[in-house]
C-alpha atoms as one frame of an Amber mdcrd trajectory, in Angstrom:
protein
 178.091 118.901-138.879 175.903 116.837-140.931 172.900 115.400-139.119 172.776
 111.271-138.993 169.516 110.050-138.276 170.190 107.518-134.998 167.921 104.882
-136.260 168.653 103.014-132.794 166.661 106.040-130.595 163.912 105.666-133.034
 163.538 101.641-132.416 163.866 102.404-128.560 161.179 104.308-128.362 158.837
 102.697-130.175 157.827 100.524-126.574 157.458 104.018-124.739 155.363 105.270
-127.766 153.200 101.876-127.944 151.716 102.954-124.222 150.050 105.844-125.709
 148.321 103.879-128.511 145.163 102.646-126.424 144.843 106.273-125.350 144.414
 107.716-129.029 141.869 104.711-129.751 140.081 105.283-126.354 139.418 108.260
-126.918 139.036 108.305-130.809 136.407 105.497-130.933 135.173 106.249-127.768
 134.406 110.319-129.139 133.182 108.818-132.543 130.644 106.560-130.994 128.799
 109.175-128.966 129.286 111.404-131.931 127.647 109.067-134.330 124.868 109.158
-131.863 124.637 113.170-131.833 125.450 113.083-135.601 121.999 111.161-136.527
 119.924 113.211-133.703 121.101 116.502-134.624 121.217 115.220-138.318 118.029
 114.184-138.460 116.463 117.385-136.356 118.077 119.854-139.418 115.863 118.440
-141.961 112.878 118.905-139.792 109.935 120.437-141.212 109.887 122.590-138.059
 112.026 125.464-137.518 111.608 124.736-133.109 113.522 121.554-134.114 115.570
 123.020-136.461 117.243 125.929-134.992 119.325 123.863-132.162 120.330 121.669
-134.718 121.798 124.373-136.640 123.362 126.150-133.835 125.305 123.093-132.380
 126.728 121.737-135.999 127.612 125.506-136.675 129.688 126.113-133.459 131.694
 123.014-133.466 132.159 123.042-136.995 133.310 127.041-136.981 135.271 126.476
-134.327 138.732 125.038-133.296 138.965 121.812-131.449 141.611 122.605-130.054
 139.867 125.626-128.279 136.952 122.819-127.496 138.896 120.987-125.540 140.437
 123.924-123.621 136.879 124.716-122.886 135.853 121.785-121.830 139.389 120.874
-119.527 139.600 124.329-118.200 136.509 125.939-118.572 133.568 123.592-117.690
 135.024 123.039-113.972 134.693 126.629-113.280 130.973 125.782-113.516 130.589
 122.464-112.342 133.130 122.969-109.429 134.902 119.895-109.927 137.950 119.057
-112.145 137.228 116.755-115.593 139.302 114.164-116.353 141.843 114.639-119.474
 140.387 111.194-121.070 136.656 112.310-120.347 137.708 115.840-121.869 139.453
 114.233-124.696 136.537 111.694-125.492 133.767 114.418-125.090 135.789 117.112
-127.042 135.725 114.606-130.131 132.543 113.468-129.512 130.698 116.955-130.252
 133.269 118.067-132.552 132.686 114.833-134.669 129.011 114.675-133.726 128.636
 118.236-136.070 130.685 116.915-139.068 128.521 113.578-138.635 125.300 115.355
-138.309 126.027 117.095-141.855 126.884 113.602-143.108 124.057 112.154-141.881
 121.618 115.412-143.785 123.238 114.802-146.961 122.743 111.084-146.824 119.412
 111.458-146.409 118.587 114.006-148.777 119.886 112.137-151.414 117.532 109.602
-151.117 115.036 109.873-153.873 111.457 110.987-152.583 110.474 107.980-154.392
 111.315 105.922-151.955 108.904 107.300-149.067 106.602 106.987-151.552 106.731
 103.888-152.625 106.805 102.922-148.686 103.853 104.315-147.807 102.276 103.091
-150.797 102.683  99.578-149.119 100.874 100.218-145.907 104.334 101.215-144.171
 104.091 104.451-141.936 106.482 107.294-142.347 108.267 106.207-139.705 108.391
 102.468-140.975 109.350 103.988-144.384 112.407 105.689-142.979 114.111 103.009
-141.125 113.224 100.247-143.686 113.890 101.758-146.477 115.126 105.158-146.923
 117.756 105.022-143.870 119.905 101.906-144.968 120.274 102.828-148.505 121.321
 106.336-147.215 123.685 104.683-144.545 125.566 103.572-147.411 126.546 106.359
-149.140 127.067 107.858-145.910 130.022 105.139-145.320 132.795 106.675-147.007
 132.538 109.988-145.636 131.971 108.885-141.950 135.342 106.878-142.575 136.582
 110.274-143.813 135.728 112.132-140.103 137.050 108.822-138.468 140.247 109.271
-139.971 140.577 113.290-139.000 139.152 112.531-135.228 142.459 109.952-134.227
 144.617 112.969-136.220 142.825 115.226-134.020 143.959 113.196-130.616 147.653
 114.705-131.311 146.419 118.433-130.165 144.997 116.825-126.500 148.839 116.619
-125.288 147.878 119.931-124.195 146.254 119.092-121.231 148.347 115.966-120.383
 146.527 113.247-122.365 148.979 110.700-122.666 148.520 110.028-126.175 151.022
 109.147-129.017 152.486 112.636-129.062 152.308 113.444-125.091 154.188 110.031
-125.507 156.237 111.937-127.305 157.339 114.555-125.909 157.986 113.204-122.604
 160.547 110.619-123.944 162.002 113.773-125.861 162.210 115.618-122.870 164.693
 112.652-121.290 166.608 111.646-124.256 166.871 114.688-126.633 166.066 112.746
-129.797 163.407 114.454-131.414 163.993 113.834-134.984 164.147 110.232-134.093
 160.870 110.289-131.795 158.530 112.532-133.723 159.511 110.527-137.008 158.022
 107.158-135.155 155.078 109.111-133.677 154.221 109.695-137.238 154.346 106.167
-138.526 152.190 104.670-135.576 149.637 107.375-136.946 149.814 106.698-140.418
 150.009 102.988-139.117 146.701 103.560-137.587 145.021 105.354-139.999 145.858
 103.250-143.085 144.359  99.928-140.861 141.554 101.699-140.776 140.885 102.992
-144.398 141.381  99.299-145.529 138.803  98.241-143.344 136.717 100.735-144.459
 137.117 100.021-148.200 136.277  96.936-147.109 133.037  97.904-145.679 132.123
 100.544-148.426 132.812  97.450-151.121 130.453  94.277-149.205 127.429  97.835
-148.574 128.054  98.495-152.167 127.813  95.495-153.427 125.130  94.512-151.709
 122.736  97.166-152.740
């Protein structure tokens, strides 16, 4: 029998699938904040002169960028409370998994973006009376903030793709969403197919914004 795609299950549950929306931005904006913060700390302590600064830096961005995220936030739901003796949350797991996965991929971001900044620069700061630290913030951070902007859009983008894999411990995301209105109406074709446009929905808002963005830093170098 050939299969008819029931294009009235797919507008039905597009209200049931709305509800997980603010979850996937909670968690994605909410992960990518505190990761931004770990991403310039850890960023900024791998192109320390000192290897004591260095070597934590490198540890952390090479064991959440080497491993899963998945397995991350297994860790974290399931494995953390075995040593804190108390459950955790699926949002707090879910926010904190992308927040160190993201904070990794950000701190790299962050080491390029600097290191492309001409030495020149510092130079030319501290030839003006500025102090190193001065120098940095002034002059060499914002121009490296924005070639940094297209990539940190780039990690953006993969972190609210990422939310999908937390349905695994009962996040009720767009695909936990999902799969519970699959489970009571058998119309997965139907259901997945609108999961996927609210993502690409989401994620195509947010690359226009960011053009936006890169265009007004860009042009206003």
């Amino acid at each position: 029998m050939a299969f008819e795609f029931d294009w009235q299950a797919a507008i039905d549950s597009i209200p049931y699938l709305a509800e997980g929306i603010p979850y996937t931005l909670l968690i994605s904006f909410g992960g990518l904040l505190i990761g931004f913060v770990l991403g310039i700390f850890f960023g900024l302590l791998s192109i320390n002169k000192h290897a004591f600064f260095r070597w934590p830096a490198t540890a952390y961005i090479e064991v959440f960028r080497g491993t899963p995220i998945l397995v991350q936030v297994l860790f974290i739901f399931y494995g953390l409370p075995d040593l804190v003796g108390s459950p955790i949350h699926p949002l707090v797991a879910g926010i904190a998994a992308i927040a160190l996965n993201s904070g990794a991929y950000i701190s790299e971001v962050v080491r390029g973006g600097v290191q492309s900044i001409d030495k020149g620069q510092t130079e030319a700061g501290l030839s003006l009376g500025l102090s190193r630290t001065q120098t940095f913030w002034s002059i060499v951070w914002p121009q490296a903030f924005r070639r940094m902007i297209p990539p940190l859009g780039n990690q953006a983008i993969v972190s609210i793709k990422d939310t999908s894999l937390f349905s695994v411990i009962g996040v009720g995301e767009l695909v936990r969403q999902g799969q519970i209105y699959i489970a009571n109406t058998f119309t997965a074709f139907e259901v997945y197919f609108v999961v996927a446009i609210l993502y690409l929905m989401i994620t195509l808002s947010l690359s226009l914004v960011l053009r936006f963005v890169e265009r007004r830093g860009l042009t206003s170098v």
